[in-house]
Coordinates of C-alpha atoms in Angstrom, one line a residue:
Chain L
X16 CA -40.6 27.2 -70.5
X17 CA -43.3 27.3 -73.2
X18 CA -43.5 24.3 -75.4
X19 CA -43.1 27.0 -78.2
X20 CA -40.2 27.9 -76.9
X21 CA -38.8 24.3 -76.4
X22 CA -40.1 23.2 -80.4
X23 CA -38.2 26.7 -81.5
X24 CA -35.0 25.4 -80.0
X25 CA -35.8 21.9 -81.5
X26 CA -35.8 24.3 -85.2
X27 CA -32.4 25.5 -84.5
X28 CA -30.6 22.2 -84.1
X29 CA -32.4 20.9 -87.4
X30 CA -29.8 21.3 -89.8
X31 CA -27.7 19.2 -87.4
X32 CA -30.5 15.9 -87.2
X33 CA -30.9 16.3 -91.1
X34 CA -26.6 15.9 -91.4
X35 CA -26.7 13.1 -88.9
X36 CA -30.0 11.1 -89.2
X37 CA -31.3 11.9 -92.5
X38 CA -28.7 12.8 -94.9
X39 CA -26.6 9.4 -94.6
X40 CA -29.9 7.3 -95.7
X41 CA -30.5 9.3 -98.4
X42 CA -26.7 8.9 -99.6
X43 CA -27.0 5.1 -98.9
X44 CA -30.1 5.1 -101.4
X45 CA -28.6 6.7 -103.6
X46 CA -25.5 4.6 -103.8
X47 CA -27.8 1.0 -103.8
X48 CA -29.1 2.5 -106.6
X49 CA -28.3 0.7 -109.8
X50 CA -26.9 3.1 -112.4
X51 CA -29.8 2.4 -115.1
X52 CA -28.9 5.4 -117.8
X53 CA -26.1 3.9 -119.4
X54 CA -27.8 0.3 -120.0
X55 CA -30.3 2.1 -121.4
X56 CA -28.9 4.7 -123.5
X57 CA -26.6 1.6 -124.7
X58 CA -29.6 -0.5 -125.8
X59 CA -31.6 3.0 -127.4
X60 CA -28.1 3.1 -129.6
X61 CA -27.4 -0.7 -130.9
X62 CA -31.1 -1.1 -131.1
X63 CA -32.5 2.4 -132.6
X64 CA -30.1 2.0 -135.5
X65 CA -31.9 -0.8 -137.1
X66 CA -35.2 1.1 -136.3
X67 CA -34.8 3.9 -137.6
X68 CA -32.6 2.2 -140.8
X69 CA -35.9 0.0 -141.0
X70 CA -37.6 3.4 -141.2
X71 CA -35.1 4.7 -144.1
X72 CA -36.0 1.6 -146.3
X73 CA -39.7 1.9 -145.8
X74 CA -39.3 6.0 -146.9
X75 CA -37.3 5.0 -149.7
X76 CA -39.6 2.2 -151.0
X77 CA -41.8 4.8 -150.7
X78 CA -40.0 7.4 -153.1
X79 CA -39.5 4.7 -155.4
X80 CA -41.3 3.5 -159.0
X81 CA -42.9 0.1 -158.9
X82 CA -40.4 -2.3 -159.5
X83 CA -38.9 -5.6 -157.9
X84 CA -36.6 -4.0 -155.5
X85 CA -39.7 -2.1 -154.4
X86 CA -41.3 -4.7 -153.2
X87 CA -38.7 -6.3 -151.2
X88 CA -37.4 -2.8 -149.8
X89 CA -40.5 -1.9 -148.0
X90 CA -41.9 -4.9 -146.4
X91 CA -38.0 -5.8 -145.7
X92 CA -37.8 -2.2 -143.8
X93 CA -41.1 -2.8 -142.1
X94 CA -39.9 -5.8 -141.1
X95 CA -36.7 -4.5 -139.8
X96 CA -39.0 -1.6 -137.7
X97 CA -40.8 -4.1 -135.9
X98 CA -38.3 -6.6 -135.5
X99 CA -35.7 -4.1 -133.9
X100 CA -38.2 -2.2 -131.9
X101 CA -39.4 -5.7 -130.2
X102 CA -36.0 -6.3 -129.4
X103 CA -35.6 -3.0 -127.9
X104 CA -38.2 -3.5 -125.5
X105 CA -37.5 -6.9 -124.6
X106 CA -34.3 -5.5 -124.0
X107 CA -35.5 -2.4 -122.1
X108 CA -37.7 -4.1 -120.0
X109 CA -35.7 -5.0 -116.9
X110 CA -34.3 -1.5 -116.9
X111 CA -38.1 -0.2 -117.3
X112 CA -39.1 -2.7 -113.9
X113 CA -36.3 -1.6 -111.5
X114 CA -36.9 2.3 -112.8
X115 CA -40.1 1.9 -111.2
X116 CA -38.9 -0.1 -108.4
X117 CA -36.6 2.9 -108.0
X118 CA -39.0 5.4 -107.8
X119 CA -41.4 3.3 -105.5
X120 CA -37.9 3.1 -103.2
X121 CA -38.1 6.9 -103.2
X122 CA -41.4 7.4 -102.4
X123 CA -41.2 5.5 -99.5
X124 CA -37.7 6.8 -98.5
X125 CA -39.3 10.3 -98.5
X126 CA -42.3 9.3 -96.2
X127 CA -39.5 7.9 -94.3
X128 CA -37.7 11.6 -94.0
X129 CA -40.9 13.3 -93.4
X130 CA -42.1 10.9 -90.6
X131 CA -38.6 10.7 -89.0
X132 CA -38.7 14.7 -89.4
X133 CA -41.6 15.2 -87.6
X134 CA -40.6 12.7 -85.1
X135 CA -37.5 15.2 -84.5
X136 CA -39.9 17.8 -83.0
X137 CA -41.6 15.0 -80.5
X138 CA -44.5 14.2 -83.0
X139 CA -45.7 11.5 -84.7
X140 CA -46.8 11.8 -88.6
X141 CA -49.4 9.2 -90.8
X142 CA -49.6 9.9 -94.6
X143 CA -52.9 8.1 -94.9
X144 CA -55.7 9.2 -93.1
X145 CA -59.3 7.9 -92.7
X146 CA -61.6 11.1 -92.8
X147 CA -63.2 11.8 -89.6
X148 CA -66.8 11.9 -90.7
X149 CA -68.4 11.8 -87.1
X150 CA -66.0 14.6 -85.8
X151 CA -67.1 17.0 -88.8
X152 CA -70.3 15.7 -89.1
X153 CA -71.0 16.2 -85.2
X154 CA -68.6 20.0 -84.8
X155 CA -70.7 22.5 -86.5
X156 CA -68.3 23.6 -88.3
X157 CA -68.3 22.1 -92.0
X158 CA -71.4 22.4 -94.3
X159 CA -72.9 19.5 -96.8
X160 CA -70.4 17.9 -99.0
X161 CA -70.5 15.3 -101.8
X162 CA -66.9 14.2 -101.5
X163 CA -63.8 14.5 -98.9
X164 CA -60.6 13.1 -98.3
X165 CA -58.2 13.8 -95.2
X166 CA -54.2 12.8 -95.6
X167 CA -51.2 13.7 -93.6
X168 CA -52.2 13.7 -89.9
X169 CA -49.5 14.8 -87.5
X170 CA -50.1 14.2 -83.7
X171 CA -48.7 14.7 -80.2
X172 CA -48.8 16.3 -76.9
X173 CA -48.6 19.7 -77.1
X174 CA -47.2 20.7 -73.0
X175 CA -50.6 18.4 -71.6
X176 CA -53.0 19.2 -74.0
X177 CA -53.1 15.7 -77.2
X178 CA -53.5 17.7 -80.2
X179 CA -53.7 16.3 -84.0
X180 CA -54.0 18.4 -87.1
X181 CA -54.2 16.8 -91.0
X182 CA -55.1 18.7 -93.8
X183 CA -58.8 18.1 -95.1
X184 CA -60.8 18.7 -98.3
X185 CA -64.4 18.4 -99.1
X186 CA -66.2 19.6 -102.2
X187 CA -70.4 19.2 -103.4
X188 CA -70.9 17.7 -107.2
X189 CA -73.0 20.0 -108.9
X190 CA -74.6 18.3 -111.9
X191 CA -75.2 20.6 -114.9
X192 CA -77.2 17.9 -117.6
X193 CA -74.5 15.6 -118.3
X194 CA -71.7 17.7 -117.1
X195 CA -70.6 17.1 -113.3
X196 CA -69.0 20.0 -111.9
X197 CA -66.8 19.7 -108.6
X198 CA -67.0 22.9 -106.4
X199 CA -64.8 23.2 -103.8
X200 CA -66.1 23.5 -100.0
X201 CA -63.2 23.6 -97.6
X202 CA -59.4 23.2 -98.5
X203 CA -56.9 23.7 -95.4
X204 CA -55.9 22.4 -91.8
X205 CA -58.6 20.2 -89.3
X206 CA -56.8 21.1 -86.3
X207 CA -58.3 19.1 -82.2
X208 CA -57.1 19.6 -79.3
X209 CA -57.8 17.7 -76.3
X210 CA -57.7 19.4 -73.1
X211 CA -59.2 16.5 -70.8
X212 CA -61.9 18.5 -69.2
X213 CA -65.4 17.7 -68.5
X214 CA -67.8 20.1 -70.2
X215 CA -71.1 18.9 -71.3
X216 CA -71.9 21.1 -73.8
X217 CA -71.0 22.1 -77.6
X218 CA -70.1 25.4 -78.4
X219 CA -69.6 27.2 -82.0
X220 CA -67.7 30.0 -83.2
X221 CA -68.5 30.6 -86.9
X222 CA -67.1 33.7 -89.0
X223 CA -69.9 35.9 -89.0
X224 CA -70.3 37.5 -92.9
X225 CA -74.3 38.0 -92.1
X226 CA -74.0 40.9 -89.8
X227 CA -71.1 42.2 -91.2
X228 CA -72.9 43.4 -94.3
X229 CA -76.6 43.2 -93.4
X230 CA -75.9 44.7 -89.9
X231 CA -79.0 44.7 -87.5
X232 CA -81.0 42.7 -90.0
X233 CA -78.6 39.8 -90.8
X234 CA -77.9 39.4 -86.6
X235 CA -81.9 39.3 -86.8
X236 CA -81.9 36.6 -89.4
X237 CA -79.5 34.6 -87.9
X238 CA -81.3 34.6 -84.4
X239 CA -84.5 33.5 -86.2
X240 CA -82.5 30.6 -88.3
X241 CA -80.9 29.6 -84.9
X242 CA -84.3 29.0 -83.1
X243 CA -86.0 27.6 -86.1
X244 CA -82.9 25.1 -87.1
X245 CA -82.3 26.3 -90.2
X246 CA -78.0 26.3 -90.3
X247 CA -76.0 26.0 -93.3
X248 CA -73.2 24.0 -91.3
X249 CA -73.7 20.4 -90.1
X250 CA -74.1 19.4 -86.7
X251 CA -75.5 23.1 -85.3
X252 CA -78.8 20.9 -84.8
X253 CA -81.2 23.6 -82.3
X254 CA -77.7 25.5 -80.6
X255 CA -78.8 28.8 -79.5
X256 CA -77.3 32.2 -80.8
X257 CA -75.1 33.1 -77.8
X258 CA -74.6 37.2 -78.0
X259 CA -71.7 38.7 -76.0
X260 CA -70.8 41.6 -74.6
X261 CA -67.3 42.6 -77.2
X262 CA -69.5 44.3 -80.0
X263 CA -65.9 43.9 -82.2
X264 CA -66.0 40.2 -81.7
X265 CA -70.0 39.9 -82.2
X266 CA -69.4 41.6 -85.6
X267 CA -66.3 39.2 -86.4
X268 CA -68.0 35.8 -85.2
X269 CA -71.1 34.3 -84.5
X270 CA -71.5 31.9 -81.6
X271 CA -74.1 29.3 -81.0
X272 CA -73.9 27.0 -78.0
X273 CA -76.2 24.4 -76.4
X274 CA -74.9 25.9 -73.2
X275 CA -75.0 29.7 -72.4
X276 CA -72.9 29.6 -69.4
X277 CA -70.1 27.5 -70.6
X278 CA -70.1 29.4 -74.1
X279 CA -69.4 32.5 -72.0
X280 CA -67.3 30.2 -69.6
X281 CA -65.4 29.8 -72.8
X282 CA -65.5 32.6 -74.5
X283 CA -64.0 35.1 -71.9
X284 CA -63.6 38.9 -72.5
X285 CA -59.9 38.4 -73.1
X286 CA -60.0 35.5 -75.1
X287 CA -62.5 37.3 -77.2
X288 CA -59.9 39.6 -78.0
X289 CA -57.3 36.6 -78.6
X290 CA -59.7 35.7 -81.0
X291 CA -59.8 38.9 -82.9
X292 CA -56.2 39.5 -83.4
X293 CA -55.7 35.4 -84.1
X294 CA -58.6 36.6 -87.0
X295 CA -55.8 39.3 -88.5
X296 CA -53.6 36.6 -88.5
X297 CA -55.0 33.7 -90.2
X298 CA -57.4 35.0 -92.2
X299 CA -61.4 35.7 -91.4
X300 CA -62.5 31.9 -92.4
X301 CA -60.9 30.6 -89.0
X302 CA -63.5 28.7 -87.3
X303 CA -63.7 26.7 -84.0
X304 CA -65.8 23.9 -81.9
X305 CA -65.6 23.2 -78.3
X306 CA -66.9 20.5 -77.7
X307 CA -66.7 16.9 -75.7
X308 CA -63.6 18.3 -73.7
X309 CA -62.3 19.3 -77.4
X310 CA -61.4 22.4 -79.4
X311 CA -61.6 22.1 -83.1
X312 CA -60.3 24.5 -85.5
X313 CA -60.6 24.5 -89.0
X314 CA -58.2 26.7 -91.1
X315 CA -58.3 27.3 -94.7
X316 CA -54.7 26.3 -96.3
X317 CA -54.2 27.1 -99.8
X318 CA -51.2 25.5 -100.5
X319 CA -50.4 21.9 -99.8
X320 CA -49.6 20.9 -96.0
X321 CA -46.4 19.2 -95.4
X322 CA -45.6 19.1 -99.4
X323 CA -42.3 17.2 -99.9
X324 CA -40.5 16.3 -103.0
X325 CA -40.1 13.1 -104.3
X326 CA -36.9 13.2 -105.0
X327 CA -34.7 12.4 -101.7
X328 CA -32.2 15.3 -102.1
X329 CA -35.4 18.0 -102.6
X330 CA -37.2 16.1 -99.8
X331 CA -33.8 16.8 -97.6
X332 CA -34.1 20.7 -98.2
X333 CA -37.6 20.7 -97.7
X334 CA -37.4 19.3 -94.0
X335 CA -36.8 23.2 -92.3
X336 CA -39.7 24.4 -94.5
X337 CA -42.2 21.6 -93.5
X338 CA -41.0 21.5 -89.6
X339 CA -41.8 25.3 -90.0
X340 CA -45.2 24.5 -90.5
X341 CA -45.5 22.3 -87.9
X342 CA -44.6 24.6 -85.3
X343 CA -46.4 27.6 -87.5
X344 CA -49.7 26.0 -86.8
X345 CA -49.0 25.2 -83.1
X346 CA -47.5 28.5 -82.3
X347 CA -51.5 29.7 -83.5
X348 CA -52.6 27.0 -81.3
X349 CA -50.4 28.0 -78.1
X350 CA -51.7 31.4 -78.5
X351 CA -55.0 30.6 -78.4
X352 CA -54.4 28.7 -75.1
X353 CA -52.9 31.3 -73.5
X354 CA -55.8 33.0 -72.7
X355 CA -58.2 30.7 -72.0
X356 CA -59.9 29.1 -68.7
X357 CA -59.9 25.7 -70.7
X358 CA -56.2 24.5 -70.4
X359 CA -55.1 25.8 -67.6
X360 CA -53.7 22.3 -65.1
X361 CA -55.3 21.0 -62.3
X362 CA -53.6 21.3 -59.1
X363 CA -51.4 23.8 -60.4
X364 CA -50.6 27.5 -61.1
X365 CA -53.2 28.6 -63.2
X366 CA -50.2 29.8 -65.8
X367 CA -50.6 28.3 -69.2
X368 CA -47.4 26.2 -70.9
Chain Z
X21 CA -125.3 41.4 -97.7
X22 CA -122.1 41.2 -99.7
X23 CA -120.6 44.3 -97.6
X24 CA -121.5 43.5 -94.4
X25 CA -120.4 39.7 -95.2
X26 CA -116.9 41.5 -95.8
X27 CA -117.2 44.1 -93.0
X28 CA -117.3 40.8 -91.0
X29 CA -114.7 39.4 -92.3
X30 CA -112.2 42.0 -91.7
X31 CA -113.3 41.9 -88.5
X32 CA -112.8 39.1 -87.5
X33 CA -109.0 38.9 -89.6
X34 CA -108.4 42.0 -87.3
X35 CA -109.8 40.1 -83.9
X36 CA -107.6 37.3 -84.8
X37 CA -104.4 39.2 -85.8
X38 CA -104.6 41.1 -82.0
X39 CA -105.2 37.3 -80.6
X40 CA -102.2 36.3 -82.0
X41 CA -100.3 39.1 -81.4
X42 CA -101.1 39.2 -78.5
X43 CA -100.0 35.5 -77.9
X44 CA -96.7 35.8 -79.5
X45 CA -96.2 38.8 -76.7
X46 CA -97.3 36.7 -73.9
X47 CA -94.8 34.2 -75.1
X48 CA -91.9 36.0 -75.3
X49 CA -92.8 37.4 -72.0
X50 CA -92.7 33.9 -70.6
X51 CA -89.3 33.0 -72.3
X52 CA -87.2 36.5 -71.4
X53 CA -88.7 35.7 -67.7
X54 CA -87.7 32.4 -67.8
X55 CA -83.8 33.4 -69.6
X56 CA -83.5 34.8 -66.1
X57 CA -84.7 32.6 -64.0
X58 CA -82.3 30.0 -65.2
X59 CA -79.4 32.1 -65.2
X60 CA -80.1 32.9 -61.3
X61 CA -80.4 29.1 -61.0
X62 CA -76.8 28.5 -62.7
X63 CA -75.4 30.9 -60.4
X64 CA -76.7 29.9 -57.6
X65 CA -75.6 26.3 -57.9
X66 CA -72.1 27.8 -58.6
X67 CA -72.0 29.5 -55.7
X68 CA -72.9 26.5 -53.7
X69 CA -70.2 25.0 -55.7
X70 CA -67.6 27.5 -54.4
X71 CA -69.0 26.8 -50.7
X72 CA -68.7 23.3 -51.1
X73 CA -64.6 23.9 -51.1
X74 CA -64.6 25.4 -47.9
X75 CA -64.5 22.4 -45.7
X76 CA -61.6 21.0 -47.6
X77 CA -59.6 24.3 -47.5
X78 CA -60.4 24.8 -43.4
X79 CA -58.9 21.6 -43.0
X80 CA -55.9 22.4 -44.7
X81 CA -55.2 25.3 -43.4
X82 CA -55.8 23.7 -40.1
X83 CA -52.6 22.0 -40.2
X84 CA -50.9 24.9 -40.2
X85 CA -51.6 26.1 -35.9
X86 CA -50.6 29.6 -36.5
X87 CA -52.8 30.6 -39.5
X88 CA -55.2 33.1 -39.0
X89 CA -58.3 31.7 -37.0
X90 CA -60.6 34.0 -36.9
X91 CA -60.6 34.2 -40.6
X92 CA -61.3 30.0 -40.7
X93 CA -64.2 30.6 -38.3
X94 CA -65.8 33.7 -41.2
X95 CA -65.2 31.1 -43.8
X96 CA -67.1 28.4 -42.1
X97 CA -70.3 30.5 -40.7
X98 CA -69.9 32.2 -44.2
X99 CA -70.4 28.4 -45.6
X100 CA -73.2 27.6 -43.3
X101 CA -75.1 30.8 -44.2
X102 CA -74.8 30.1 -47.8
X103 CA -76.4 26.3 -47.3
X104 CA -78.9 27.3 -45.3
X105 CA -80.0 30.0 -47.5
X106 CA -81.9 28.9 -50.0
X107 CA -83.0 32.5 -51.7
X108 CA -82.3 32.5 -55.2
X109 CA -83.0 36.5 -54.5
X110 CA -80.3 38.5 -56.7
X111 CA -79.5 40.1 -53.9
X112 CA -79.3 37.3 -51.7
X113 CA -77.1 35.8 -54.3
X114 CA -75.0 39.0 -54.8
X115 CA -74.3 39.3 -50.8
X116 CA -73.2 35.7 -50.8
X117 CA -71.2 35.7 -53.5
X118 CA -69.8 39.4 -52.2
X119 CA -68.8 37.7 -48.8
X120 CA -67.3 34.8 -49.9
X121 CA -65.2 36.6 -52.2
X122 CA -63.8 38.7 -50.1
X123 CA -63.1 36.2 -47.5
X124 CA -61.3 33.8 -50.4
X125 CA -59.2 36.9 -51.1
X126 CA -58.2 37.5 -47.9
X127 CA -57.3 33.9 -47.0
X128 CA -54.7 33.8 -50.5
X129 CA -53.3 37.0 -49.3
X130 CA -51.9 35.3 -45.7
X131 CA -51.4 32.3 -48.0
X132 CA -48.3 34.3 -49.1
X133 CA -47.0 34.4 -45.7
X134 CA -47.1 31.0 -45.7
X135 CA -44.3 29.4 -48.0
X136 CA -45.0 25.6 -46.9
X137 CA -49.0 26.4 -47.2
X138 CA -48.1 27.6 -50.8
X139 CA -46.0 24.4 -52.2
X140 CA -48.6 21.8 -50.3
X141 CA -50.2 19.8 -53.0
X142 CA -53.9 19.7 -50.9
X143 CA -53.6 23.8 -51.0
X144 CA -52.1 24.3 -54.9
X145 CA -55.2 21.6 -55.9
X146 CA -58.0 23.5 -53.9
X147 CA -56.5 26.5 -55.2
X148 CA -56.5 25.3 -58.8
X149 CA -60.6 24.6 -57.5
X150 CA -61.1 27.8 -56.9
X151 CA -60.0 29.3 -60.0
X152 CA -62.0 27.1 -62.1
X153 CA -65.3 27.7 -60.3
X154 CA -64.5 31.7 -59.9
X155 CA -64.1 31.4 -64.1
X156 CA -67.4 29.7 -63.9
X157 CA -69.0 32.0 -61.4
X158 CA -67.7 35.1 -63.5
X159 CA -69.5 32.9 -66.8
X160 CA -72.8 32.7 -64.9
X161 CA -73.0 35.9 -63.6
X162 CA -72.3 37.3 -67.3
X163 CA -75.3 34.9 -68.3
X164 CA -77.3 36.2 -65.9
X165 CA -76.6 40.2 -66.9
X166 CA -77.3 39.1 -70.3
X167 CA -80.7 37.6 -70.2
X168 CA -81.9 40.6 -67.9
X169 CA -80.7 43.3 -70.2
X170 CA -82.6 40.9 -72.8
X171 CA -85.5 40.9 -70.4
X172 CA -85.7 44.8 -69.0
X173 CA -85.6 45.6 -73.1
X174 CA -88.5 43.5 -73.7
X175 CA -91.0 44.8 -70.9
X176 CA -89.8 48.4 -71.9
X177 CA -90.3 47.9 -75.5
X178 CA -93.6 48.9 -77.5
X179 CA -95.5 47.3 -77.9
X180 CA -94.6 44.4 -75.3
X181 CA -94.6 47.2 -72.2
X182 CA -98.4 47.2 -72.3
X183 CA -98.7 43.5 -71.6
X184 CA -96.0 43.5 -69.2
X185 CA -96.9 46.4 -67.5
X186 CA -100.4 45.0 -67.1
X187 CA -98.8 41.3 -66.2
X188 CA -97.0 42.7 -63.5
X189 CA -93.7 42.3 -64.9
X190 CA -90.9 44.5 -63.2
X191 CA -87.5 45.8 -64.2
X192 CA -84.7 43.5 -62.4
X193 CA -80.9 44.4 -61.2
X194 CA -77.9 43.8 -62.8
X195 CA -74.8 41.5 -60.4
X196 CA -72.7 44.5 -59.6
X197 CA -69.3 44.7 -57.7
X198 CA -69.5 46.9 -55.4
X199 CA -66.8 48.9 -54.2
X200 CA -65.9 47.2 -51.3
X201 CA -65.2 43.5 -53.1
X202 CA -63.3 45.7 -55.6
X203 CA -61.1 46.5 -53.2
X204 CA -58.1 44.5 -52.5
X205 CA -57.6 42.9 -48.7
X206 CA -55.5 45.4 -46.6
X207 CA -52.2 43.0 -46.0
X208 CA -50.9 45.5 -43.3
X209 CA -54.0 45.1 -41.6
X210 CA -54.5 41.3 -42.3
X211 CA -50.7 40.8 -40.8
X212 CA -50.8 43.1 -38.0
X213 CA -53.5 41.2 -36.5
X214 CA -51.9 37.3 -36.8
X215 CA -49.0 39.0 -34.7
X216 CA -51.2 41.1 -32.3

């Protein structure tokens, strides 16, 4: 059976893991909990009195003609302000240092959730990630940026392929005189899959816009960049501009490969078409790398991957949604290795999942 | 003076403007040629490659006495042809790779016969061999049609055809299946003569 297949029926018995795992911890916080509003709200009342009555006087000093009582209203109601408000927070500040105790209890009790979550489908989940420099640096498939940060990595073996996907942003500073102005590069999914295989080389497929609006011409410029070195995207270094034989795909994608033979190895004339309709699907800024026994996908994401609320009982009805998209972005992935020479097993059938 | 000073000049603009064009010709000549000439390199190593398995898979099938013995003895001289040839010809290449096809076809079709031959690890591995290196093969030879489409539209384009015709450079073939590797292996014929 496809590991699609098996992570779907892993969706279904969801609401089940959440009753039994998930849901008890979350009712255990909430019942370690110390009851903070009514201390509080207690301490606001016999202590806000005085305040504000220390607020009266000083008003009604204020209103009044300059006489003895004058004098000894006002300062007497400033006084009382100050005095009763310091008590207040002296009073308070307990409460304030175990609300924030509290809420750092919750944060980590939602990691918790999502990590156990994610372990439910087989997977294993970090919410702080150190950004791969030398993978996008080295794949082609990212262009100069200023500043980048990579959080919430999930990882795992996907049937026998390791795969590990965490959302990724980089942006370029663009100084204006003394303005700085951050421009946004890249904002969605860094998706690797490891299919253990010896290939040498390092093959590219970039979203082609050139020859999609310049036609003839722009495939002309982009051969003569290609040869000359001249690439937008980091780590192209002197690839060569592969042409193939699918002019649908040629006008979709450009691909540049240090390797001609193993880009068309690759890049067969059905998973050409995989390509395309995974295109319709995802949206024309899907990108990919093959290289070092690798494929790397980047895929633009314009909400927030894996988003869960703070709050344990939102966090709870957000683990369907999240697992979702989890299996979402592998089910893209599983399609894309249907079709191709690259993960089928040795010493096998030749049949992929 | 001054006009025949610039008379010279554009002369000898023009002289080098032909010189160079006419290098950057030459050049491109060179490299389309030379496209080719690896891609009839990477498919011939392939195909060596795809030879190489034979021994393994003889001995394999071997073990099984009744298996078809005539078609070992075509894989094995087909083997020994393809090391001792070392044309990189494209026709050469294209019979070899022609033979040995249809001889790997044949010997999977009387696999099926065979349900112990099918679930022995040796076989499934050499199998899973062969599938790899025909995807390479099929990568190569795609290469290879590539650069000479690449190539026969340089030396037929203006205004590279004048240096190429003059250089000697000819039009080259295409790797073609023909007809007879497109057909599948005739089973009722395959079995009829194991049992005859």
């Amino acid at each position: 059976m496809l590991e699609i297949e098996l992570l779907q029926q892993r969706l279904g018995k969801v609401p089940e893991f959440i009753d039994s795992e998930l849901r008890p911890r979350v009712i255990a916080f909430s019942e370690d909990q110390p009851k903070l509003g009514g201390p509080i709200v207690a301490a606001l009342k016999k202590w806000g009195f005085w305040i504000v009555l220390g607020y009266f006087m000083q008003f009604a000093a204020g209103l009044m003609h300059a006489s003895r009582l004058k004098a000894i209203v006002g300062p007497l109601g400033l006084v009382l302000t100050y005095a009763a408000g310091g008590v207040l927070l002296w009073a308070l500040k307990p409460y304030l240092f175990k609300a924030k105790e509290r809420f750092e209890r919750m944060r980590t009790l939602t990691a918790l959730i999502k990590a156990r979550a994610i372990g439910f489908l087989g997977f294993h989940y970090e919410s702080s990630v150190e950004f791969p420099t030398a993978l996008v640096h080295s794949c082609g498939l990212f262009t100069r940026y200023d500043r980048a940060y990579a959080e919430d990595r999930v990882f795992g073996k996907l049937g026998e392929a390791e795969f590990e996907m965490m959302e990724l942003s980089t942006s370029k500073v663009e100084r204006r005189g003394k303005a700085i102005k951050l421009i946004p590069l890249f904002k969605g999914l860094l998706v690797v899959v490891d299919f253990h295989k010896n290939f040498s080389g390092h093959t590219v497929v970039l979203s082609d816009h050139a020859e999609k609006s310049l036609g003839f011409v722009g495939r002309s410029m982009q051969r003569l960049a290609a040869d000359v070195g001249l690439q937008s995207e980091m780590g192209l270094g002197r690839l060569k501009l592969i042409e193939l034989e699918d002019p649908e795909f040629e006008g979709k994608f450009k691909v540049m490969s240090s390797d001609p033979v193993e880009a068309r190895y690759i890049l067969t004339p059905a998973y050409m078409q995989t390509l395309i309709q995974f295109r319709r699907q995802v949206g024309d800024r899907v990108q990919l790398s093959f290289m070092q026994g690798k494929m790397i996908m980047t895929l633009p994401y314009q909400s927030d991957f894996l988003w869960f609320p703070i709050q344990p009982d939102d966090a709870l009805a957000s683990v369907p949604r999240v697992l979702e998209e989890v299996v979402g972005v592998l089910r893209l992935v599983a399609d894309l290795k249907v079709q191709s020479n690259l993960f089928q097993a040795r010493g096998g059938s030749s049949k992929a999942g | 003076m001054i006009s025949f000073q610039g008379g010279s000049v554009s002369g000898l603009t023009g002289f080098l403007a032909v010189v160079l064009v006419f290098i950057w010709i030459y050049n491109k000549l060179i490299h389309v040629r030379n496209e080719v000439e690896n891609a009839v390199g990477a498919v011939h190593s392939i195909l060596q490659k795809r030879a190489d398995v034979i021994p393994s898979l003889v001995a394999t099938l071997n073990q099984y006495s009744d298996y078809e013995s005539g078609l070992l003895k075509e894989l094995t001289e087909a083997r020994t042809l393809a090391l001792r040839s070392g044309s990189t010809s494209v026709d050469a290449l294209q019979s070899a790779d022609q033979t040995l096809s249809g001889l790997f076809g044949k010997v999977m079709a009387v696999a099926e016969n065979y349900p112990d031959l099918k679930a022995n690890q040796n076989f499934l591995g050499l199998q899973a061999s062969l599938n790899e290196v025909e995807g390479q093969l099929a990568a190569a030879r795609r290469t290879y049609n590539a650069a000479v489409v690449r190539y026969n539209t340089v030396i037929e384009s203006i205004p590279t055809v004048i240096l190429a015709s003059m250089l000697g450079y000819k039009r080259k073939p295409v790797f073609q299946v023909t007809e007879a590797v497109a057909q599948k292996p005739d089973l009722n014929q395959l079995f009829g003569r194991k049992t005859g």
